[in-house]
CSV table of C-alpha atoms in Angstrom, one decimal:
chain,number,residue,atom,x,y,z
A,278,UNK,CA,0.0,0.0,0.0
A,279,UNK,CA,1.0,3.6,-0.6
A,280,UNK,CA,2.7,5.2,2.4
A,281,UNK,CA,1.4,8.6,3.5
A,282,UNK,CA,4.9,10.1,3.6
A,283,UNK,CA,7.9,10.1,1.3
A,284,UNK,CA,11.2,8.4,2.2
A,285,UNK,CA,13.1,10.2,5.0
A,286,UNK,CA,15.9,11.3,2.8
A,287,UNK,CA,13.6,13.5,0.7
A,288,UNK,CA,12.4,15.3,3.8
A,289,UNK,CA,15.5,15.4,6.0
A,290,UNK,CA,16.4,19.1,5.3
A,291,UNK,CA,12.9,20.3,6.2
A,292,UNK,CA,12.8,17.9,9.2
A,293,UNK,CA,16.0,19.4,10.6
A,294,UNK,CA,14.6,22.9,10.0
A,295,UNK,CA,11.6,21.9,12.0
A,296,UNK,CA,13.7,20.6,14.8
A,297,UNK,CA,15.7,23.9,14.9
A,298,UNK,CA,12.6,26.1,14.8
A,299,UNK,CA,10.2,24.2,17.1
A,300,UNK,CA,11.9,21.6,19.3
A,301,UNK,CA,14.8,23.5,20.7
A,302,UNK,CA,14.8,24.5,24.4
A,303,UNK,CA,14.9,28.2,23.5
A,304,UNK,CA,11.9,30.4,23.7
A,305,UNK,CA,11.5,31.0,20.0
A,306,UNK,CA,7.9,29.9,20.1
A,307,UNK,CA,7.2,32.4,22.9
A,308,UNK,CA,8.6,35.3,20.8
A,309,UNK,CA,5.7,34.9,18.3
A,310,UNK,CA,3.1,34.7,21.1
A,311,UNK,CA,1.8,37.5,23.2
A,312,UNK,CA,3.8,38.4,26.3
A,313,UNK,CA,2.4,37.3,29.7
A,314,UNK,CA,1.4,40.9,30.4
A,315,UNK,CA,-0.6,41.2,27.1
A,316,UNK,CA,-2.2,37.8,27.3
A,317,UNK,CA,-5.5,37.5,29.2
A,318,UNK,CA,-5.5,34.9,31.9
A,319,UNK,CA,-7.8,32.0,31.3
A,320,UNK,CA,-9.2,30.4,34.5
A,321,UNK,CA,-8.5,26.6,34.3
A,322,UNK,CA,-10.7,23.9,35.6
A,323,UNK,CA,-9.4,21.6,38.4
A,324,UNK,CA,-8.9,18.9,35.8
A,325,UNK,CA,-6.9,20.9,33.3
A,326,UNK,CA,-5.0,23.3,35.5
A,327,UNK,CA,-1.5,22.9,36.8
A,328,UNK,CA,-1.3,20.4,39.6
A,329,UNK,CA,1.3,18.4,41.6
A,330,UNK,CA,-0.2,15.4,39.9
A,331,UNK,CA,1.0,16.5,36.5
A,332,UNK,CA,4.3,14.9,35.9
A,333,UNK,CA,5.0,16.2,32.3
A,334,UNK,CA,6.3,19.4,31.0
A,335,UNK,CA,3.9,21.2,28.6
A,336,UNK,CA,5.0,23.0,25.5
A,337,UNK,CA,5.9,26.8,25.8
A,338,UNK,CA,3.0,29.0,24.9
A,339,UNK,CA,2.4,29.3,21.2
A,340,UNK,CA,-0.1,30.3,18.6
A,341,UNK,CA,-2.4,27.6,17.1
A,342,UNK,CA,-4.6,27.9,14.1
A,343,UNK,CA,-7.7,25.7,13.9
A,344,UNK,CA,-9.3,25.2,10.5
A,345,UNK,CA,-13.0,24.7,10.8
A,346,UNK,CA,-15.7,26.1,13.1
A,347,UNK,CA,-17.5,22.8,13.8
A,348,UNK,CA,-17.9,20.9,17.0
A,349,UNK,CA,-14.6,19.1,16.8
A,350,UNK,CA,-12.8,22.3,15.8
A,351,UNK,CA,-14.3,24.0,18.8
A,352,UNK,CA,-13.2,21.2,21.1
A,353,UNK,CA,-9.6,21.2,19.7
A,354,UNK,CA,-9.4,25.0,20.1
A,355,UNK,CA,-10.6,24.7,23.7
A,356,UNK,CA,-8.0,22.0,24.5
A,357,UNK,CA,-5.2,24.3,23.3
A,358,UNK,CA,-6.6,27.4,24.9
A,359,UNK,CA,-7.0,25.7,28.3
A,360,UNK,CA,-3.2,25.1,28.0
A,361,UNK,CA,-2.7,28.9,27.7
A,362,UNK,CA,-2.0,28.8,23.9
A,363,UNK,CA,-3.5,31.6,21.8
A,364,UNK,CA,-5.9,30.1,19.3
A,365,UNK,CA,-7.5,31.5,16.1
A,366,UNK,CA,-10.3,29.5,14.5
A,367,UNK,CA,-11.1,29.9,10.8
A,368,UNK,CA,-14.8,29.8,9.8
A,369,UNK,CA,-16.7,31.0,6.7
A,370,UNK,CA,-19.6,32.2,8.7
A,371,UNK,CA,-19.3,35.8,9.7
A,372,UNK,CA,-22.1,35.7,12.3
A,373,UNK,CA,-20.4,32.7,13.9
A,374,UNK,CA,-17.1,34.5,14.0
A,375,UNK,CA,-18.7,37.6,15.6
A,376,UNK,CA,-20.4,35.6,18.3
A,377,UNK,CA,-17.2,33.7,19.1
A,378,UNK,CA,-15.2,37.0,19.4
A,379,UNK,CA,-17.9,39.0,21.2
A,380,UNK,CA,-19.6,36.5,23.4
A,381,UNK,CA,-17.1,33.6,23.6
A,382,UNK,CA,-19.7,31.2,22.3
A,383,UNK,CA,-19.9,29.2,19.1
A,384,UNK,CA,-23.6,29.7,18.2
A,385,UNK,CA,-23.7,26.8,15.8
A,386,UNK,CA,-22.0,24.0,17.7
A,387,UNK,CA,-21.7,23.3,21.4
A,388,UNK,CA,-23.3,26.6,22.1
A,389,UNK,CA,-24.0,25.6,25.7
A,390,UNK,CA,-20.3,26.0,26.6
A,391,UNK,CA,-18.4,29.2,27.2
A,392,UNK,CA,-15.2,29.3,25.2
A,393,UNK,CA,-11.8,30.4,26.8
A,394,UNK,CA,-10.9,34.0,26.1
A,395,UNK,CA,-7.8,32.9,24.4
A,396,UNK,CA,-9.9,31.7,21.5
A,397,UNK,CA,-10.6,34.2,18.7
A,398,UNK,CA,-12.1,33.6,15.2
A,399,UNK,CA,-11.8,35.0,11.7
A,400,UNK,CA,-13.1,34.5,8.2
A,401,UNK,CA,-9.7,35.4,6.8
A,402,UNK,CA,-7.1,32.6,6.4
A,403,UNK,CA,-4.0,34.9,6.6
A,404,UNK,CA,-5.2,36.3,9.9
A,405,UNK,CA,-5.8,32.8,11.2
A,406,UNK,CA,-2.4,31.6,10.2
A,407,UNK,CA,-0.5,34.7,11.5
A,408,UNK,CA,2.3,33.5,13.8
A,409,UNK,CA,0.9,29.9,14.1
A,410,UNK,CA,3.3,27.1,14.9
A,411,UNK,CA,0.6,24.5,14.6
A,412,UNK,CA,-2.3,24.2,12.2
A,413,UNK,CA,-5.1,21.8,13.3
A,414,UNK,CA,-7.3,20.7,10.4
A,415,UNK,CA,-10.8,19.7,11.6
A,416,UNK,CA,-12.6,19.6,8.2
A,417,UNK,CA,-14.6,16.5,7.0
A,418,UNK,CA,-12.4,13.9,5.4
A,419,UNK,CA,-13.7,14.2,1.9
A,420,UNK,CA,-13.4,18.0,1.9
A,421,UNK,CA,-9.9,18.2,3.3
A,422,UNK,CA,-7.8,17.6,0.2
A,423,UNK,CA,-9.8,20.0,-1.9
A,424,UNK,CA,-9.4,22.7,0.7
A,425,UNK,CA,-5.7,22.2,0.9
A,426,UNK,CA,-5.3,22.3,-2.8
A,427,UNK,CA,-7.3,25.6,-2.9
A,428,UNK,CA,-5.1,27.2,-0.2
A,429,UNK,CA,-1.7,25.5,-0.6
A,430,UNK,CA,0.0,28.8,-1.6
A,431,UNK,CA,-1.2,30.4,1.7
A,432,UNK,CA,-0.1,27.6,4.0
A,433,UNK,CA,3.5,27.8,5.2
A,434,UNK,CA,5.5,24.8,4.0
A,435,UNK,CA,7.4,24.5,7.3
A,436,UNK,CA,4.5,24.7,9.8
A,437,UNK,CA,3.2,21.4,11.3
A,438,UNK,CA,-0.3,20.3,10.1
A,439,UNK,CA,-2.3,18.1,12.4
A,440,UNK,CA,-5.4,16.4,10.8
A,441,UNK,CA,-8.2,15.1,12.9
A,442,UNK,CA,-10.3,13.8,10.0
A,443,UNK,CA,-11.1,10.1,10.2
A,444,UNK,CA,-11.8,8.8,6.7
A,445,UNK,CA,-10.3,7.5,3.4
A,446,UNK,CA,-10.3,9.5,0.3
A,447,UNK,CA,-13.2,8.2,-1.9
A,448,UNK,CA,-12.1,9.8,-5.2
A,449,UNK,CA,-8.6,8.3,-5.2
A,450,UNK,CA,-9.1,5.5,-2.7
A,451,UNK,CA,-5.9,6.6,-1.0
A,452,UNK,CA,-5.2,7.1,2.7
A,453,UNK,CA,-6.3,10.6,3.5
A,454,UNK,CA,-2.8,11.7,4.4
A,455,UNK,CA,-1.5,10.8,1.0
A,456,UNK,CA,-4.4,12.7,-0.6
A,457,UNK,CA,-3.6,15.7,1.6
A,458,UNK,CA,0.1,15.8,0.7
A,459,UNK,CA,-0.8,15.3,-3.0
A,460,UNK,CA,-3.2,18.2,-2.8
A,461,UNK,CA,-0.5,20.4,-1.3
A,462,UNK,CA,2.0,19.3,-3.9
A,463,UNK,CA,4.8,19.1,-1.4
A,464,UNK,CA,5.4,15.7,0.2
A,465,UNK,CA,7.8,17.2,2.7
A,466,UNK,CA,5.1,19.2,4.6
A,467,UNK,CA,5.3,18.4,8.3
A,468,UNK,CA,2.2,16.3,9.1
A,469,UNK,CA,0.7,14.5,12.1
A,470,UNK,CA,-2.6,12.6,12.5
A,471,UNK,CA,-4.7,12.8,15.6
A,472,UNK,CA,-7.2,10.0,16.3
A,473,UNK,CA,-8.8,8.1,19.2
A,474,UNK,CA,-12.1,8.0,21.1
A,475,UNK,CA,-13.0,11.6,21.7
A,476,UNK,CA,-16.5,13.0,21.4
A,477,UNK,CA,-16.4,16.8,21.2
A,478,UNK,CA,-19.0,17.5,23.8
A,479,UNK,CA,-17.2,15.4,26.4
A,480,UNK,CA,-14.0,17.2,25.7
A,481,UNK,CA,-15.8,20.5,26.3
A,482,UNK,CA,-17.0,19.1,29.7
A,483,UNK,CA,-13.4,18.4,30.6
A,484,UNK,CA,-14.0,14.7,31.0
A,485,UNK,CA,-10.7,12.7,31.0
A,486,UNK,CA,-10.0,11.8,27.3
A,487,UNK,CA,-7.1,9.9,25.7
A,488,UNK,CA,-6.1,10.1,22.1
A,489,UNK,CA,-3.1,9.2,19.9
A,490,UNK,CA,-1.2,11.4,17.5
A,491,UNK,CA,1.0,9.8,14.8
A,492,UNK,CA,3.7,10.9,12.6
A,493,UNK,CA,6.5,9.1,10.8
A,494,UNK,CA,8.9,11.6,12.4
A,495,UNK,CA,8.3,11.2,16.1
A,496,UNK,CA,9.2,14.8,17.0
A,497,UNK,CA,6.2,16.1,15.0
A,498,UNK,CA,3.9,13.9,17.1
A,499,UNK,CA,5.7,14.9,20.3
A,500,UNK,CA,5.2,18.6,19.4
A,501,UNK,CA,1.4,18.1,19.2
A,502,UNK,CA,1.5,16.0,22.3
A,503,UNK,CA,3.1,18.7,24.4
A,504,UNK,CA,0.9,21.5,23.1
A,505,UNK,CA,-2.3,19.6,23.8
A,506,UNK,CA,-1.8,17.4,26.8
A,507,UNK,CA,-3.3,18.2,30.1
A,508,UNK,CA,-4.8,16.4,33.1
A,509,UNK,CA,-8.0,16.0,31.2
A,510,UNK,CA,-6.7,15.5,27.7
A,511,UNK,CA,-3.9,12.9,27.4
A,512,UNK,CA,-2.1,12.5,24.1
A,513,UNK,CA,0.0,9.4,23.3
A,514,UNK,CA,2.4,9.3,20.3
A,515,UNK,CA,3.0,6.8,17.6
A,516,UNK,CA,5.0,6.4,14.4
A,517,UNK,CA,2.5,3.9,13.0
A,518,UNK,CA,0.8,6.4,10.7
A,519,UNK,CA,-0.9,3.6,8.6
A,520,UNK,CA,-2.4,1.9,11.7
A,521,UNK,CA,-3.6,5.1,13.3
A,522,UNK,CA,-5.1,6.4,10.1
A,523,UNK,CA,-6.7,3.2,9.1
A,524,UNK,CA,-8.0,2.4,12.6
A,525,UNK,CA,-9.7,5.8,12.8
A,526,UNK,CA,-11.2,5.6,9.4
A,527,UNK,CA,-12.2,1.9,9.1
A,528,UNK,CA,-14.1,1.7,12.4
A,529,UNK,CA,-16.7,4.2,10.9
A,530,UNK,CA,-18.5,1.7,8.6
A,531,UNK,CA,-18.3,-0.9,11.4
A,532,UNK,CA,-20.0,1.5,13.7
A,533,UNK,CA,-22.7,1.9,11.1
A,534,UNK,CA,-23.2,-1.9,11.4
A,535,UNK,CA,-23.5,-1.6,15.1
A,536,UNK,CA,-26.2,1.0,14.6
A,537,UNK,CA,-28.0,-1.4,12.2
A,538,UNK,CA,-28.0,-4.0,15.0
A,539,UNK,CA,-29.5,-1.5,17.4
A,540,UNK,CA,-32.1,-0.4,14.8
A,541,UNK,CA,-33.2,-4.0,14.3
A,542,UNK,CA,-33.6,-4.5,18.1
A,543,UNK,CA,-31.3,-7.5,18.1
A,544,UNK,CA,-29.9,-7.1,21.6
A,545,UNK,CA,-26.7,-7.0,23.5
A,546,UNK,CA,-25.5,-10.5,22.6
A,547,UNK,CA,-25.6,-9.6,18.9
A,548,UNK,CA,-23.9,-6.3,19.4
A,549,UNK,CA,-21.1,-7.7,21.6
A,550,UNK,CA,-20.5,-10.5,19.0
A,551,UNK,CA,-20.5,-8.0,16.1
A,552,UNK,CA,-18.1,-5.5,17.8
A,553,UNK,CA,-15.7,-8.4,18.8
A,554,UNK,CA,-15.6,-9.8,15.3
A,555,UNK,CA,-15.5,-6.3,13.8
A,556,UNK,CA,-12.4,-5.6,15.8
A,557,UNK,CA,-10.8,-8.7,14.4
A,558,UNK,CA,-11.6,-7.7,10.8
A,559,UNK,CA,-10.2,-4.2,11.6
A,560,UNK,CA,-7.0,-5.6,12.8
A,561,UNK,CA,-6.7,-8.0,9.8
A,562,UNK,CA,-7.2,-5.3,7.2
A,563,UNK,CA,-4.9,-2.8,8.9
A,564,UNK,CA,-2.1,-5.3,9.3
A,565,UNK,CA,-2.5,-6.3,5.7
A,566,UNK,CA,-2.2,-2.7,4.7
A,567,UNK,CA,1.1,-2.2,6.7
A,568,UNK,CA,-0.2,-1.1,10.1
A,569,UNK,CA,0.6,-2.8,13.4
A,570,UNK,CA,-1.7,-5.1,15.3
A,571,UNK,CA,-0.9,-3.4,18.6
A,572,UNK,CA,-2.0,0.0,17.2
A,573,UNK,CA,-5.4,-1.5,16.4
A,574,UNK,CA,-5.6,-2.9,19.9
A,575,UNK,CA,-5.1,0.7,21.2
A,576,UNK,CA,-6.9,4.0,21.1
A,577,UNK,CA,-7.0,4.5,17.3
A,578,UNK,CA,-8.5,1.1,16.7
A,579,UNK,CA,-10.5,-0.8,19.4
A,580,UNK,CA,-10.8,2.4,21.5
A,581,UNK,CA,-12.4,4.4,18.7
A,582,UNK,CA,-14.5,1.4,17.6
A,583,UNK,CA,-16.0,1.1,21.1
A,584,UNK,CA,-16.8,4.8,21.2
A,585,UNK,CA,-18.6,4.9,17.9
A,586,UNK,CA,-20.3,1.5,18.3
A,587,UNK,CA,-21.8,2.2,21.7
A,588,UNK,CA,-21.8,6.0,22.1
A,589,UNK,CA,-25.1,7.8,21.8
A,590,UNK,CA,-23.4,10.8,20.1
A,591,UNK,CA,-22.0,8.7,17.3
A,592,UNK,CA,-23.2,9.8,13.9
A,593,UNK,CA,-22.2,6.6,12.2
A,594,UNK,CA,-24.2,4.6,14.8
A,595,UNK,CA,-27.2,6.8,14.4
A,596,UNK,CA,-26.9,6.5,10.6
A,597,UNK,CA,-27.1,2.7,10.7
A,598,UNK,CA,-30.1,2.7,13.0
A,599,UNK,CA,-32.0,5.2,10.8
A,600,UNK,CA,-31.3,3.3,7.6
A,601,UNK,CA,-32.6,0.0,8.9
A,602,UNK,CA,-35.6,1.8,10.3
A,603,UNK,CA,-36.5,2.7,6.7
A,604,UNK,CA,-35.0,6.2,6.2
A,605,UNK,CA,-33.3,6.9,2.9
A,606,UNK,CA,-29.5,7.0,3.2
A,607,UNK,CA,-29.5,10.2,1.0
A,608,UNK,CA,-31.7,11.9,3.6
A,609,UNK,CA,-29.5,10.9,6.5
A,610,UNK,CA,-26.2,12.0,5.0
A,611,UNK,CA,-27.8,15.3,3.9
A,612,UNK,CA,-28.4,16.2,7.6
A,613,UNK,CA,-25.0,15.2,9.0
A,614,UNK,CA,-21.5,14.1,8.1
A,615,UNK,CA,-21.3,10.3,8.2
A,616,UNK,CA,-17.7,9.4,7.3
A,617,UNK,CA,-18.5,5.7,7.4
A,618,UNK,CA,-20.6,5.8,4.3
A,619,UNK,CA,-17.9,6.7,1.7
A,620,UNK,CA,-15.3,4.8,3.8
A,621,UNK,CA,-17.3,1.5,3.4
A,622,UNK,CA,-16.7,1.5,-0.3
A,623,UNK,CA,-12.9,2.2,0.1
A,624,UNK,CA,-12.6,-0.5,2.8
A,625,UNK,CA,-14.0,-3.1,0.4
A,626,UNK,CA,-11.6,-1.9,-2.3
A,627,UNK,CA,-8.7,-2.4,0.2
A,628,UNK,CA,-10.1,-5.9,1.1
A,629,UNK,CA,-10.1,-6.9,-2.6
A,630,UNK,CA,-6.5,-5.6,-3.0
A,631,UNK,CA,-5.4,-7.6,0.0
A,632,UNK,CA,-7.4,-10.8,-0.9
A,633,UNK,CA,-9.3,-10.6,2.4
A,634,UNK,CA,-12.9,-11.9,2.9
A,635,UNK,CA,-14.0,-9.5,5.7
A,636,UNK,CA,-17.7,-10.4,5.7
A,637,UNK,CA,-18.8,-7.7,8.2
A,638,UNK,CA,-17.2,-4.8,6.2
A,639,UNK,CA,-18.7,-6.2,3.0
A,640,UNK,CA,-22.1,-6.7,4.5
A,641,UNK,CA,-22.3,-3.1,5.8
A,642,UNK,CA,-21.3,-1.8,2.4
A,643,UNK,CA,-23.9,-3.9,0.7
A,644,UNK,CA,-26.7,-2.8,3.0
A,645,UNK,CA,-25.6,0.9,2.4
A,646,UNK,CA,-25.6,0.5,-1.4
A,647,UNK,CA,-29.0,-1.2,-1.3
A,648,UNK,CA,-27.9,-4.5,-2.8
A,649,UNK,CA,-28.6,-6.4,0.4
A,650,UNK,CA,-31.4,-6.0,3.0
A,651,UNK,CA,-30.2,-5.8,6.6
A,652,UNK,CA,-32.5,-8.5,7.8
A,653,UNK,CA,-31.3,-10.9,5.1
A,654,UNK,CA,-27.7,-10.0,5.9
A,655,UNK,CA,-28.2,-11.3,9.4
A,656,UNK,CA,-28.8,-14.8,8.3
A,657,UNK,CA,-26.1,-14.6,5.7
A,658,UNK,CA,-23.5,-13.7,8.4
A,659,UNK,CA,-24.7,-16.3,10.9
A,660,UNK,CA,-25.0,-19.1,8.2
A,661,UNK,CA,-21.4,-18.8,7.0
A,662,UNK,CA,-19.2,-22.0,7.2
A,663,UNK,CA,-18.1,-22.8,10.8
A,664,UNK,CA,-14.4,-22.2,11.7
A,665,UNK,CA,-11.9,-21.6,14.5
A,666,UNK,CA,-12.3,-18.2,16.2
A,667,UNK,CA,-8.7,-17.0,15.5
């Protein structure tokens, strides 16, 4: 399978530049940020504030740009601002921007929460990027490459991008990271991928949350880890970009299947069996594509699968339940982003490439495209030839 990054030799000069600019012990990153006197103090909650229990050193204060004014973008901005970083969110909606700046509330998403004062918003990309040492992309997966292609000349080639999108690129059937770098036209762009079980609303409530950030160059992942980690938001690092990316993306169609089980009223036995076997298929496909089995056993794989299969806030789960209840798939996806719908098609493409059976992935895709009825699929799955579990 295509790797999301080029060979290290092609990127070594930019990597060394990144180390010099961002990972030294000097206070270069502080020079771009406001001084302590100019920066408004943001009260921190007991969970996220400094404490004798915190045994890690956070990153020096810096500026962060968040692309996207949705629920997850708001949560990522809040995580960074709680750690005293100045954050600028980019949104196309002028009314939304005014409300964030004037009232410290995102009126469209998670409006019940007051945002930290260190968060500002703008409709202008140059303003959002000004002085940023980290750019967090929170756009839907299918929209991300096109947005990067449109704005690649405005995005600094040496600033670290961190993508939170969990999906595969339907148009090219590539890993999203490869589609992103192709859209930028510069494979040496510093890039990290954040994934794991993390509902935006629960992040806003400061509930303890753990995620993983991956990059082939570990210092990129460590940079994101230090900027974002707190006592309520713990970030682990990984160099298994394939496993982290595929785990985060491929669990989405499986979560749709979990929703279908719920929608048919089949009970906890069925759901537990489905999620267990789904985790096995997830591991099998990710390992075949070059990921690591232990990555799939972690936050980006089984962790995220459990969240989306069982969580009431999961859009993929709700989609599955609504489809088997008789709603048209087109109507469901017109109301909300459901990354598992396009990902189901790409997952079957990958299974074909790797010569894997993966009956649960294929069944979910068949129900979504209308070629199989969900109730017929149940008997087809249960009637397959008997075999050893592993």
